[in-house]
Amino acid sequence: MKRVIHPYHYFSIVILVCLIGLGGLGYTVKAEQQDETPEYDFVGEGFTIIEHDFILPEDNGKWQVTGRQGYLIIQLDSGKDAVEIEVLTNGPAVYTQEGNNHHLIHGNDNRLKHLIQPKSTEQEIPIYFFIPAEENISNLIESIKGVSKSSKIEKMSANNLLNVWGGGNGHRIGMSQWGAQGLTIKGVGFRNILNHYYPGTKYEKKYDDQNQMVTVTLDYDSEIGDGSSRTSWTINVPNGGVLVDHNNNPVKTIPANQDYQVTTSDFPQGVSQLTLQPNNKGYSIVKNLLHRDGKTPRQYEGTLIFIRSGNGIKLQNKVSLHDYLIGVVPYEAMASWEVEALKAQAVAARSYAAYRSFNMVDSIVHQAYYGRYTDSTYGPKIQNVVKETAGYVLTYSGKVADTVYSAGNGGWIEQAWSPAGHPYLTARKDEFKLPSGSVIIPEQHSNNNGDGPHSLSYYRWAPITVDPGVGSIQDITVERTPGMGARTVTVQGSNGTRKIDDPRNYFNRTSNFIYFYPFYDIENSYAKEEIARLYEGGVITGHQPEAAFKPNDNITRAEFAKLLAGAFRLAEQPSANYKFTDVHDWAKGAVGALYVNNITKGYNETTFGSNDNLTRKDMATFFVRALGYEEEAQHLNLNTSFKDLSYLGANEEQAKRNIIFATEIGLINGYNAERYAPNDLAKREQVARLAYEVYFNGDQYRQKAEELLRKHN
């Protein structure tokens, strides 16, 4: 199922208000992560380590991500200008912050190399590693080193590179955990959060958390499909306990506070299962299993069950549903999150376990479970969250619902793998209407930092570039899932075609919500290339942070003013001396530029009509006027094949002549030879194509205009 949950370790760590960099290559663990004496130091090859979390080096030069995600903050050594990270195709996904150049290179033997180049070699580089929510995923990083990237990067042709954008983390089905947090920050209660992500379900009390038992297979090995078998398990029982057989007969007394190794020799003849029962309802410590810090042994309430498996032993934990959820909620979500988001998580986790008859595993295949939760800061909060929702699950048609969830959906909820059996897991845009009437995308509000999107969130990733090996790229075709995921990607180039059947793995991302233009919704637009070029030129930004352009939407006069001023490279004039009272703050500079350059006088002295949609006749007039030829257009007596221009009134003769002039110089086309549709509303993609033409080819259209004038003088 899966979902990583600690955020890219709050982007505040990247901003680093007060970091202490230690000289040389050595690194010391932050004081708040340990006691006064650090437990280990380690060095980097070609870089200095500034800070890290949930990532440790191994003796063979590899690195291990010890949690669902880890991060490094590094400083390159002198003479190095990029960091090179090598992972396997089934290894951790690698990200960095917006603004760094990030290139992905496919090598031999299923190896991927990430080259990350900062804007300045003096700046610190944050690198984030995520374990994708799939089986058969390795948590190993093959190598990390500082390099001189110029010999590799400079040889890459921009025409051969795919720009890859995207968002989300996990399968994106059901509840978005970051979305739940965002909705809570906006004042939405957990019941409404659950109704939003699992529409049609009911909130019902069906279980006794204290008496319902859950069996959890520990140390789950996804490649085997069962718990890992070990030759021995090292345990410590603070209150002492006893090992009993399947008939509850005592087999071995375990002394208090002493390490003990359970091996196959502890099993009497004919006995294949032993259960450890702590005295006085105590807990057990399993020294073989560590928390995400890679250091602390895990503790377990309830009983431990040791099962003979060949020459080894598998381990299970039988625990009350209450204690199970205490060990799930703060690891599936963040204990610091808002209470209502945590309640939604508790209900989803309880329902998820109930749907699977309370037979669980402790890995990403089911739910993250780290046993007994001992955090003194958040422990009481987690206890209350579980108690206040005790016994409640979501049901559909009288049966417990399969409440799958993931960390983030990127603004689009995916459809269930088997939609016929899960009508409450439908594909749709993740939008929520607040009581105020405003519609929000929940993940945009998941950090309470001025109500903005959380930086480097699962909502949108920083883009990367990839060479698919087909030469100069000519076309990209994406087969989409109902929830906007990339099912397959076909790239056609000058040297051939590559079909990518597993885009998430191929591009080393954390979800399949992947797109190849700066806006996810333009890949089927006839103006997609023009829109992308305008974005690269800083002329348009689209709807941010949604990363949508909405090409088929109408465009308002205020939006058009912004685009037109950018297309003609007009300096914004926010202090222009006009008297319009209906101009939005974000559009004042652009409207001022049009006003100062005599491109608009508005409807009248006080009204610009900011929120009115632009018509196709006004679109033509604005472009002809901005090119500087409106007066000349009025004096030309040009014929036209557009029959529908005859429907324009006598007071619209000026607009009619502007339309004819714009079509004569080849800037604007009609829908066909006889139809221009002057009163139709202009679409955003139509205007973007015209803006592209004047931004990149404006002089050509001025030349055509001059030729037209000479011809008719």
Coordinates of N, CA and C in Angstrom, one line a residue, residues 314-525:
K314 N 10.5 -17.5 12.2 CA 9.8 -16.3 11.9 C 9.2 -15.7 13.2
L315 N 8.9 -14.4 13.1 CA 8.4 -13.8 14.4 C 7.1 -13.0 14.1
Q316 N 6.2 -13.2 15.0 CA 4.9 -12.4 14.9 C 4.7 -11.7 16.3
N317 N 3.9 -10.7 16.2 CA 3.5 -10.0 17.4 C 1.9 -10.0 17.5
K318 N 1.4 -10.6 18.6 CA -0.1 -10.6 18.8 C -0.4 -9.5 19.8
V319 N -1.2 -8.6 19.4 CA -1.3 -7.4 20.2 C -2.8 -6.9 20.1
S320 N -3.2 -6.2 21.1 CA -4.6 -5.6 21.0 C -4.7 -4.6 19.9
L321 N -5.9 -4.4 19.3 CA -6.1 -3.4 18.3 C -5.7 -2.0 18.7
H322 N -6.0 -1.7 20.0 CA -5.6 -0.4 20.6 C -4.1 -0.2 20.5
D323 N -3.3 -1.2 21.0 CA -1.9 -1.1 21.0 C -1.3 -1.1 19.6
Y324 N -1.9 -1.9 18.7 CA -1.5 -1.9 17.4 C -1.6 -0.5 16.7
L325 N -2.7 0.2 16.9 CA -2.9 1.5 16.3 C -1.9 2.5 17.0
I326 N -1.6 2.4 18.2 CA -0.7 3.3 18.9 C 0.7 3.1 18.2
G327 N 1.0 1.9 17.7 CA 2.3 1.7 17.0 C 2.2 2.0 15.5
V328 N 1.0 2.4 15.0 CA 0.9 2.7 13.5 C 0.7 4.2 13.3
V329 N -0.2 4.8 14.0 CA -0.6 6.2 13.7 C 0.6 7.2 13.7
P330 N 1.5 7.2 14.7 CA 2.5 8.2 14.6 C 3.6 7.9 13.6
Y331 N 3.6 6.7 13.0 CA 4.5 6.4 12.0 C 4.0 6.4 10.6
E332 N 2.7 6.2 10.4 CA 2.0 6.4 9.2 C 1.8 7.9 8.9
A333 N 1.4 8.6 9.9 CA 1.3 10.1 9.9 C 2.4 10.6 10.8
M334 N 2.4 11.9 11.0 CA 3.4 12.5 11.9 C 2.7 12.9 13.2
A335 N 3.3 12.5 14.3 CA 2.7 12.8 15.6 C 2.5 14.2 15.9
S336 N 3.3 15.1 15.2 CA 3.1 16.5 15.4 C 2.0 17.1 14.6
W337 N 1.3 16.3 13.8 CA 0.2 16.9 13.0 C -1.0 17.2 13.8
E338 N -1.9 17.9 13.2 CA -3.2 18.3 13.8 C -4.0 17.1 14.2
V339 N -4.7 17.2 15.3 CA -5.5 16.1 15.9 C -6.5 15.5 14.9
E340 N -7.2 16.3 14.2 CA -8.2 15.8 13.3 C -7.6 15.0 12.2
A341 N -6.4 15.4 11.7 CA -5.8 14.6 10.7 C -5.3 13.2 11.3
L342 N -4.9 13.2 12.5 CA -4.5 12.0 13.1 C -5.7 11.1 13.4
K343 N -6.8 11.7 13.7 CA -8.1 10.9 13.9 C -8.5 10.2 12.6
A344 N -8.4 10.9 11.5 CA -8.7 10.4 10.2 C -7.7 9.2 9.9
Q345 N -6.4 9.4 10.3 CA -5.5 8.3 10.1 C -5.8 7.1 11.0
A346 N -6.2 7.3 12.2 CA -6.6 6.2 13.1 C -7.7 5.4 12.5
V347 N -8.8 6.1 12.1 CA -9.9 5.3 11.5 C -9.5 4.6 10.2
A348 N -8.8 5.2 9.4 CA -8.3 4.6 8.1 C -7.5 3.4 8.5
A349 N -6.5 3.5 9.4 CA -5.7 2.4 9.8 C -6.5 1.2 10.4
R350 N -7.4 1.5 11.3 CA -8.3 0.5 11.9 C -9.1 -0.2 10.8
S351 N -9.7 0.5 9.9 CA -10.5 -0.1 8.8 C -9.6 -0.9 7.9
Y352 N -8.5 -0.4 7.6 CA -7.5 -1.2 6.7 C -7.2 -2.5 7.4
A353 N -6.9 -2.5 8.7 CA -6.6 -3.8 9.3 C -7.8 -4.7 9.4
A354 N -9.0 -4.1 9.7 CA -10.2 -5.0 9.8 C -10.5 -5.6 8.5
Y355 N -10.3 -4.9 7.4 CA -10.6 -5.4 6.1 C -9.7 -6.6 5.8
R356 N -8.6 -6.7 6.4 CA -7.6 -7.8 6.2 C -7.7 -8.8 7.3
S357 N -8.8 -8.8 8.0 CA -9.1 -9.7 9.1 C -8.0 -9.7 10.2
F358 N -7.4 -8.5 10.4 CA -6.5 -8.2 11.4 C -5.2 -9.1 11.4
N359 N -4.9 -9.6 10.2 CA -3.7 -10.3 9.9 C -2.8 -9.4 9.1
M360 N -1.8 -8.8 9.7 CA -1.0 -7.8 9.1 C 0.5 -8.1 9.0
V361 N 1.2 -7.3 8.2 CA 2.6 -7.3 8.3 C 3.1 -5.9 8.6
D362 N 4.3 -5.8 9.0 CA 4.8 -4.5 9.5 C 5.5 -3.6 8.5
S363 N 5.3 -3.9 7.2 CA 6.0 -3.2 6.2 C 5.1 -2.3 5.3
I364 N 5.7 -1.7 4.3 CA 4.9 -0.9 3.4 C 3.8 -1.6 2.6
V365 N 3.9 -3.0 2.6 CA 2.9 -3.8 1.9 C 1.6 -3.6 2.6
H366 N 1.6 -3.4 4.0 CA 0.4 -3.1 4.7 C 0.5 -1.7 5.4
Q367 N 0.9 -1.7 6.6 CA 1.0 -0.4 7.3 C 2.3 -0.4 8.2
A368 N 2.9 0.8 8.3 CA 4.1 0.9 9.1 C 3.7 0.7 10.5
Y369 N 4.4 -0.3 11.1 CA 4.2 -0.6 12.6 C 5.5 -0.8 13.2
Y370 N 5.8 0.0 14.2 CA 7.1 -0.1 14.9 C 6.9 -0.5 16.4
G371 N 5.7 -1.0 16.7 CA 5.5 -1.5 18.1 C 5.2 -0.4 19.1
R372 N 5.7 -0.6 20.3 CA 5.3 0.3 21.4 C 5.8 1.7 21.1
Y373 N 5.0 2.7 21.3 CA 5.3 4.1 21.1 C 5.7 4.7 22.4
T374 N 6.9 5.2 22.5 CA 7.5 5.6 23.8 C 7.7 7.1 23.9
D375 N 7.3 7.9 22.8 CA 7.6 9.3 22.8 C 6.8 10.0 23.9
S376 N 7.5 10.7 24.8 CA 6.9 11.3 26.0 C 6.2 12.6 25.5
T377 N 6.6 13.2 24.4 CA 6.0 14.5 24.0 C 4.7 14.2 23.4
Y378 N 4.6 13.3 22.4 CA 3.4 13.0 21.7 C 2.6 11.8 22.1
G379 N 3.2 11.0 23.0 CA 2.5 9.8 23.5 C 1.1 10.0 23.9
P380 N 0.8 11.0 24.9 CA -0.6 11.2 25.3 C -1.5 11.6 24.2
K381 N -1.0 12.4 23.3 CA -1.8 12.9 22.1 C -2.2 11.7 21.3
I382 N -1.3 10.8 21.0 CA -1.6 9.6 20.2 C -2.6 8.7 20.9
Q383 N -2.4 8.5 22.2 CA -3.4 7.7 23.0 C -4.8 8.3 22.9
N384 N -4.9 9.6 23.0 CA -6.2 10.2 22.9 C -6.9 10.1 21.6
V385 N -6.1 10.2 20.5 CA -6.6 10.1 19.2 C -7.2 8.7 18.9
V386 N -6.5 7.7 19.4 CA -7.0 6.3 19.2 C -8.2 6.1 20.1
K387 N -8.2 6.6 21.3 CA -9.3 6.4 22.2 C -10.6 7.1 21.8
E388 N -10.4 8.3 21.2 CA -11.6 9.1 20.8 C -12.2 8.5 19.5
T389 N -11.5 7.6 18.8 CA -12.2 7.0 17.7 C -12.3 5.5 17.9
A390 N -12.2 5.0 19.2 CA -12.1 3.6 19.5 C -13.2 2.8 18.9
G391 N -12.9 1.7 18.2 CA -13.8 0.8 17.6 C -14.4 1.2 16.3
Y392 N -14.3 2.5 15.9 CA -14.9 3.0 14.7 C -14.2 2.6 13.4
V393 N -14.9 2.2 12.4 CA -14.3 1.9 11.1 C -15.3 2.6 10.0
L394 N -14.8 2.6 8.8 CA -15.7 3.0 7.7 C -16.2 1.7 7.0
T395 N -17.5 1.8 6.7 CA -18.2 0.6 6.0 C -18.8 1.1 4.7
Y396 N -19.0 0.1 3.9 CA -19.8 0.4 2.6 C -20.7 -0.8 2.4
S397 N -22.0 -0.5 2.2 CA -23.0 -1.6 2.1 C -22.9 -2.6 3.2
G398 N -22.6 -2.2 4.4 CA -22.6 -3.0 5.5 C -21.3 -3.8 5.8
K399 N -20.3 -3.6 4.9 CA -19.0 -4.3 5.0 C -17.9 -3.3 5.3
V400 N -16.9 -3.7 6.0 CA -15.8 -2.8 6.3 C -15.1 -2.4 4.9
A401 N -14.8 -1.1 4.8 CA -14.2 -0.6 3.6 C -12.7 -0.8 3.6
D402 N -12.2 -0.9 2.4 CA -10.7 -1.1 2.2 C -10.1 0.3 2.1
T403 N -9.8 0.9 3.2 CA -9.4 2.3 3.3 C -7.9 2.5 3.0
V404 N -7.5 2.2 1.7 CA -6.1 2.4 1.4 C -5.8 3.9 1.4
Y405 N -4.6 4.3 1.5 CA -4.2 5.7 1.6 C -2.7 5.8 1.1
S406 N -2.3 7.0 0.8 CA -0.9 7.2 0.5 C -0.5 8.6 1.0
A407 N 0.8 8.9 0.9 CA 1.3 10.1 1.5 C 0.7 11.3 0.8
G408 N 0.7 11.3 -0.5 CA 0.3 12.4 -1.3 C -0.2 12.0 -2.7
N409 N -1.1 12.8 -3.2 CA -1.7 12.4 -4.5 C -1.3 13.4 -5.6
G410 N -0.7 14.5 -5.3 CA -0.3 15.4 -6.3 C -1.5 16.2 -6.8
G411 N -2.6 16.2 -6.1 CA -3.8 16.9 -6.6 C -4.8 16.1 -7.4
W412 N -4.4 14.8 -7.6 CA -5.3 13.9 -8.4 C -5.4 12.6 -7.6
I413 N -6.6 12.1 -7.3 CA -6.9 10.8 -6.7 C -7.0 9.8 -7.7
E414 N -6.3 8.7 -7.5 CA -6.3 7.6 -8.5 C -7.4 6.6 -8.2
Q415 N -7.8 5.9 -9.2 CA -8.8 4.8 -9.1 C -8.3 3.6 -8.5
A416 N -9.2 2.8 -7.8 CA -8.8 1.6 -7.1 C -8.3 0.6 -8.2
W417 N -7.5 -0.4 -7.8 CA -7.0 -1.4 -8.7 C -8.1 -2.2 -9.3
S418 N -9.1 -2.5 -8.4 CA -10.3 -3.2 -8.9 C -11.5 -2.3 -8.6
P419 N -11.8 -1.4 -9.5 CA -12.9 -0.4 -9.2 C -14.2 -0.9 -8.9
A420 N -14.6 -2.1 -9.6 CA -15.9 -2.6 -9.4 C -16.2 -3.0 -8.0
G421 N -15.2 -3.4 -7.2 CA -15.4 -3.8 -5.8 C -15.1 -2.7 -4.9
H422 N -14.7 -1.5 -5.4 CA -14.4 -0.4 -4.5 C -15.0 0.9 -5.0
P423 N -16.3 1.0 -5.0 CA -17.0 2.2 -5.6 C -16.6 3.5 -4.8
Y424 N -16.1 3.4 -3.7 CA -15.7 4.6 -2.9 C -14.3 5.0 -3.1
L425 N -13.6 4.3 -4.0 CA -12.2 4.6 -4.4 C -12.2 5.0 -5.8
T426 N -12.7 6.2 -6.1 CA -12.8 6.7 -7.5 C -11.7 7.7 -7.9
A427 N -11.5 7.8 -9.2 CA -10.5 8.7 -9.7 C -11.1 10.1 -9.8
R428 N -10.5 11.1 -9.4 CA -11.0 12.5 -9.5 C -10.0 13.5 -9.0
K429 N -10.2 14.7 -9.4 CA -9.3 15.8 -8.9 C -9.5 16.0 -7.4
D430 N -8.5 16.1 -6.7 CA -8.6 16.3 -5.2 C -8.9 17.7 -4.9
E431 N -10.2 18.1 -4.9 CA -10.7 19.4 -4.6 C -11.7 19.3 -3.5
F432 N -11.7 20.3 -2.6 CA -12.6 20.3 -1.4 C -13.3 21.7 -1.3
K433 N -14.6 21.7 -1.2 CA -15.3 23.0 -1.0 C -15.5 23.3 0.4
L434 N -14.9 24.4 0.9 CA -15.0 24.8 2.3 C -16.4 25.5 2.5
P435 N -16.8 25.6 3.8 CA -18.1 26.2 4.1 C -18.2 27.6 3.5
S436 N -17.0 28.3 3.4 CA -17.0 29.7 2.8 C -17.4 29.7 1.3
G437 N -17.4 28.5 0.7 CA -17.6 28.4 -0.7 C -16.4 28.3 -1.6
S438 N -15.2 28.6 -1.0 CA -14.0 28.5 -1.8 C -13.6 27.0 -2.0
V439 N -13.0 26.7 -3.1 CA -12.6 25.4 -3.4 C -11.1 25.3 -3.4
I440 N -10.6 24.3 -2.6 CA -9.1 24.2 -2.4 C -8.7 22.8 -2.8
I441 N -7.4 22.8 -3.1 CA -6.7 21.5 -3.2 C -6.0 21.2 -1.9
P442 N -6.5 20.2 -1.2 CA -6.0 20.0 0.2 C -4.5 20.1 0.4
E443 N -3.8 19.4 -0.4 CA -2.3 19.3 -0.2 C -1.6 20.6 -0.3
Q444 N -2.3 21.6 -0.9 CA -1.7 23.0 -1.0 C -1.6 23.7 0.3
H445 N -2.3 23.1 1.3 CA -2.5 23.8 2.6 C -1.9 23.0 3.7
S446 N -1.1 22.0 3.4 CA -0.7 21.0 4.5 C 0.4 21.5 5.4
N447 N 0.9 22.6 5.2 CA 1.8 23.2 6.2 C 1.3 24.6 6.6
N448 N 1.1 24.8 7.9 CA 0.5 26.1 8.3 C 1.6 27.2 8.4
N449 N 2.1 27.5 7.2 CA 3.1 28.5 7.1 C 2.7 29.6 6.2
G450 N 1.7 30.4 6.7 CA 1.2 31.5 5.9 C 0.2 30.9 4.8
D451 N -0.3 29.7 5.1 CA -1.4 29.1 4.3 C -0.8 28.8 2.9
G452 N 0.5 28.6 2.8 CA 1.0 28.2 1.5 C 1.3 26.8 1.4
P453 N 1.7 26.3 0.2 CA 2.0 24.8 0.1 C 3.3 24.5 0.8
H454 N 3.4 23.3 1.3 CA 4.6 23.0 2.0 C 5.7 22.8 1.0
S455 N 6.9 23.3 1.3 CA 8.0 23.3 0.3 C 8.5 21.9 0.0
L456 N 8.8 21.7 -1.3 CA 9.3 20.3 -1.7 C 8.4 19.2 -1.2
S457 N 7.1 19.5 -1.4 CA 6.1 18.6 -0.9 C 5.8 17.5 -1.8
Y458 N 5.0 16.5 -1.4 CA 4.6 15.5 -2.3 C 3.6 16.1 -3.4
Y459 N 3.2 17.3 -3.2 CA 2.3 17.9 -4.1 C 2.9 18.1 -5.4
R460 N 4.1 18.7 -5.5 CA 4.8 18.8 -6.8 C 6.3 18.7 -6.5
W461 N 6.9 18.0 -7.4 CA 8.4 17.7 -7.3 C 9.1 18.8 -8.1
A462 N 10.4 19.0 -7.7 CA 11.3 19.8 -8.5 C 11.6 19.0 -9.8
P463 N 11.6 19.6 -11.0 CA 11.8 18.8 -12.2 C 13.2 18.2 -12.4
I464 N 13.2 17.1 -13.2 CA 14.5 16.5 -13.5 C 14.5 16.4 -15.1
T465 N 15.7 16.2 -15.6 CA 15.9 15.9 -17.1 C 16.4 14.5 -17.3
V466 N 15.9 13.9 -18.3 CA 16.3 12.5 -18.6 C 16.5 12.4 -20.1
D467 N 17.6 11.7 -20.5 CA 17.8 11.3 -21.9 C 17.3 9.9 -22.2
P468 N 16.2 9.8 -22.9 CA 15.6 8.4 -23.2 C 16.3 7.7 -24.2
G469 N 17.4 8.3 -24.9 CA 18.2 7.5 -25.8 C 17.6 7.4 -27.2
V470 N 16.8 8.3 -27.6 CA 16.1 8.2 -29.0 C 16.6 9.4 -29.9
G471 N 17.6 10.1 -29.5 CA 18.1 11.2 -30.3 C 17.2 12.4 -30.0
S472 N 17.1 13.3 -31.0 CA 16.3 14.5 -30.8 C 14.9 14.2 -30.7
I473 N 14.2 14.6 -29.6 CA 12.9 14.2 -29.3 C 11.9 14.9 -30.2
Q474 N 11.0 14.1 -30.8 CA 10.0 14.7 -31.8 C 8.6 14.6 -31.2
D475 N 8.3 13.6 -30.4 CA 6.9 13.5 -29.9 C 6.9 12.7 -28.7
I476 N 5.9 13.0 -27.8 CA 5.7 12.2 -26.6 C 4.2 11.8 -26.5
T477 N 4.0 10.5 -26.3 CA 2.6 10.1 -26.1 C 2.5 9.4 -24.8
V478 N 1.5 9.8 -24.0 CA 1.3 9.3 -22.7 C -0.1 8.6 -22.6
E479 N -0.1 7.3 -22.2 CA -1.3 6.6 -21.9 C -1.6 6.9 -20.4
R480 N -2.8 7.5 -20.1 CA -3.1 7.9 -18.8 C -4.0 6.9 -18.1
T481 N -3.9 6.8 -16.8 CA -4.8 6.1 -15.9 C -6.0 7.0 -15.6
P482 N -7.1 6.5 -15.1 CA -8.2 7.5 -14.8 C -7.8 8.6 -13.8
G483 N -6.8 8.4 -13.0 CA -6.4 9.4 -12.0 C -5.2 10.2 -12.5
M484 N -5.0 10.3 -13.8 CA -3.9 11.1 -14.4 C -2.5 10.5 -14.3
G485 N -2.4 9.2 -13.8 CA -1.1 8.6 -13.8 C -0.6 8.2 -15.1
A486 N 0.7 8.2 -15.3 CA 1.3 7.7 -16.6 C 1.4 6.2 -16.6
R487 N 0.5 5.6 -17.4 CA 0.5 4.1 -17.4 C 1.7 3.7 -18.3
T488 N 1.8 4.3 -19.5 CA 2.9 4.1 -20.4 C 3.3 5.4 -21.0
V489 N 4.6 5.5 -21.4 CA 5.1 6.7 -22.1 C 5.8 6.2 -23.3
T490 N 5.5 6.8 -24.5 CA 6.2 6.5 -25.7 C 6.9 7.8 -26.2
V491 N 8.2 7.7 -26.4 CA 9.0 8.8 -26.8 C 9.5 8.5 -28.2
Q492 N 9.2 9.4 -29.2 CA 9.6 9.2 -30.6 C 10.7 10.2 -30.8
G493 N 11.9 9.8 -31.4 CA 13.0 10.7 -31.6 C 13.6 10.4 -33.0
S494 N 14.6 11.2 -33.3 CA 15.3 11.1 -34.6 C 16.0 9.8 -34.8
N495 N 16.3 9.1 -33.7 CA 17.0 7.8 -33.8 C 16.1 6.6 -33.4
G496 N 14.8 6.8 -33.3 CA 14.0 5.7 -33.0 C 12.9 6.0 -31.9
T497 N 12.3 5.0 -31.4 CA 11.2 5.1 -30.5 C 11.4 4.3 -29.2
R498 N 11.1 4.8 -28.1 CA 11.2 4.0 -26.8 C 9.8 4.1 -26.1
K499 N 9.3 2.9 -25.8 CA 8.1 2.8 -25.0 C 8.5 2.4 -23.6
I500 N 8.0 3.2 -22.7 CA 8.4 3.0 -21.2 C 7.1 2.5 -20.6
D501 N 7.2 1.2 -20.2 CA 6.0 0.5 -19.6 C 5.9 0.8 -18.1
D502 N 6.9 1.2 -17.4 CA 6.9 1.5 -16.0 C 7.5 2.8 -15.7
P503 N 6.8 3.9 -16.0 CA 7.3 5.3 -15.9 C 7.8 5.6 -14.5
R504 N 7.1 5.2 -13.5 CA 7.6 5.5 -12.1 C 9.0 5.1 -11.9
N505 N 9.3 3.8 -12.2 CA 10.6 3.3 -12.0 C 11.6 3.9 -12.9
Y506 N 11.2 4.0 -14.2 CA 12.2 4.5 -15.2 C 12.6 5.9 -14.9
F507 N 11.8 6.7 -14.4 CA 12.1 8.1 -14.1 C 12.5 8.2 -12.6
N508 N 12.5 7.1 -11.8 CA 12.9 7.1 -10.4 C 12.1 8.2 -9.6
R509 N 10.8 8.1 -9.7 CA 9.9 9.0 -9.0 C 9.1 8.2 -7.9
T510 N 8.4 8.9 -7.1 CA 7.7 8.3 -6.0 C 6.2 8.0 -6.3
S511 N 5.7 8.4 -7.5 CA 4.4 8.1 -7.9 C 4.3 8.1 -9.5
N512 N 3.2 7.7 -10.0 CA 3.1 7.7 -11.5 C 2.5 8.9 -12.0
F513 N 2.2 9.9 -11.2 CA 1.7 11.2 -11.7 C 2.9 12.0 -12.3
I514 N 3.1 11.7 -13.5 CA 4.3 12.2 -14.2 C 3.9 12.9 -15.5
Y515 N 4.4 14.1 -15.8 CA 4.1 14.8 -17.0 C 5.4 15.5 -17.5
F516 N 5.3 15.9 -18.8 CA 6.5 16.3 -19.5 C 6.5 17.7 -20.1
Y517 N 5.5 18.4 -19.6 CA 5.5 19.9 -19.9 C 5.3 20.5 -18.5
P518 N 5.6 21.9 -18.5 CA 5.5 22.5 -17.2 C 4.1 22.5 -16.5
F519 N 3.1 22.2 -17.4 CA 1.7 22.1 -16.9 C 1.2 20.7 -17.2
Y520 N 0.6 20.0 -16.2 CA 0.2 18.7 -16.5 C -0.9 18.5 -17.5
D521 N -1.7 19.6 -17.7 CA -2.9 19.4 -18.5 C -2.8 19.9 -20.0
I522 N -1.5 20.1 -20.5 CA -1.4 20.6 -21.8 C -0.9 19.6 -22.8
E523 N -0.7 18.4 -22.4 CA -0.1 17.4 -23.3 C -1.0 17.1 -24.5
N524 N -2.3 17.4 -24.4 CA -3.2 17.1 -25.6 C -3.6 18.4 -26.2
S525 N -3.0 19.5 -25.8 CA -3.3 20.8 -26.4 C -2.5 21.0 -27.7

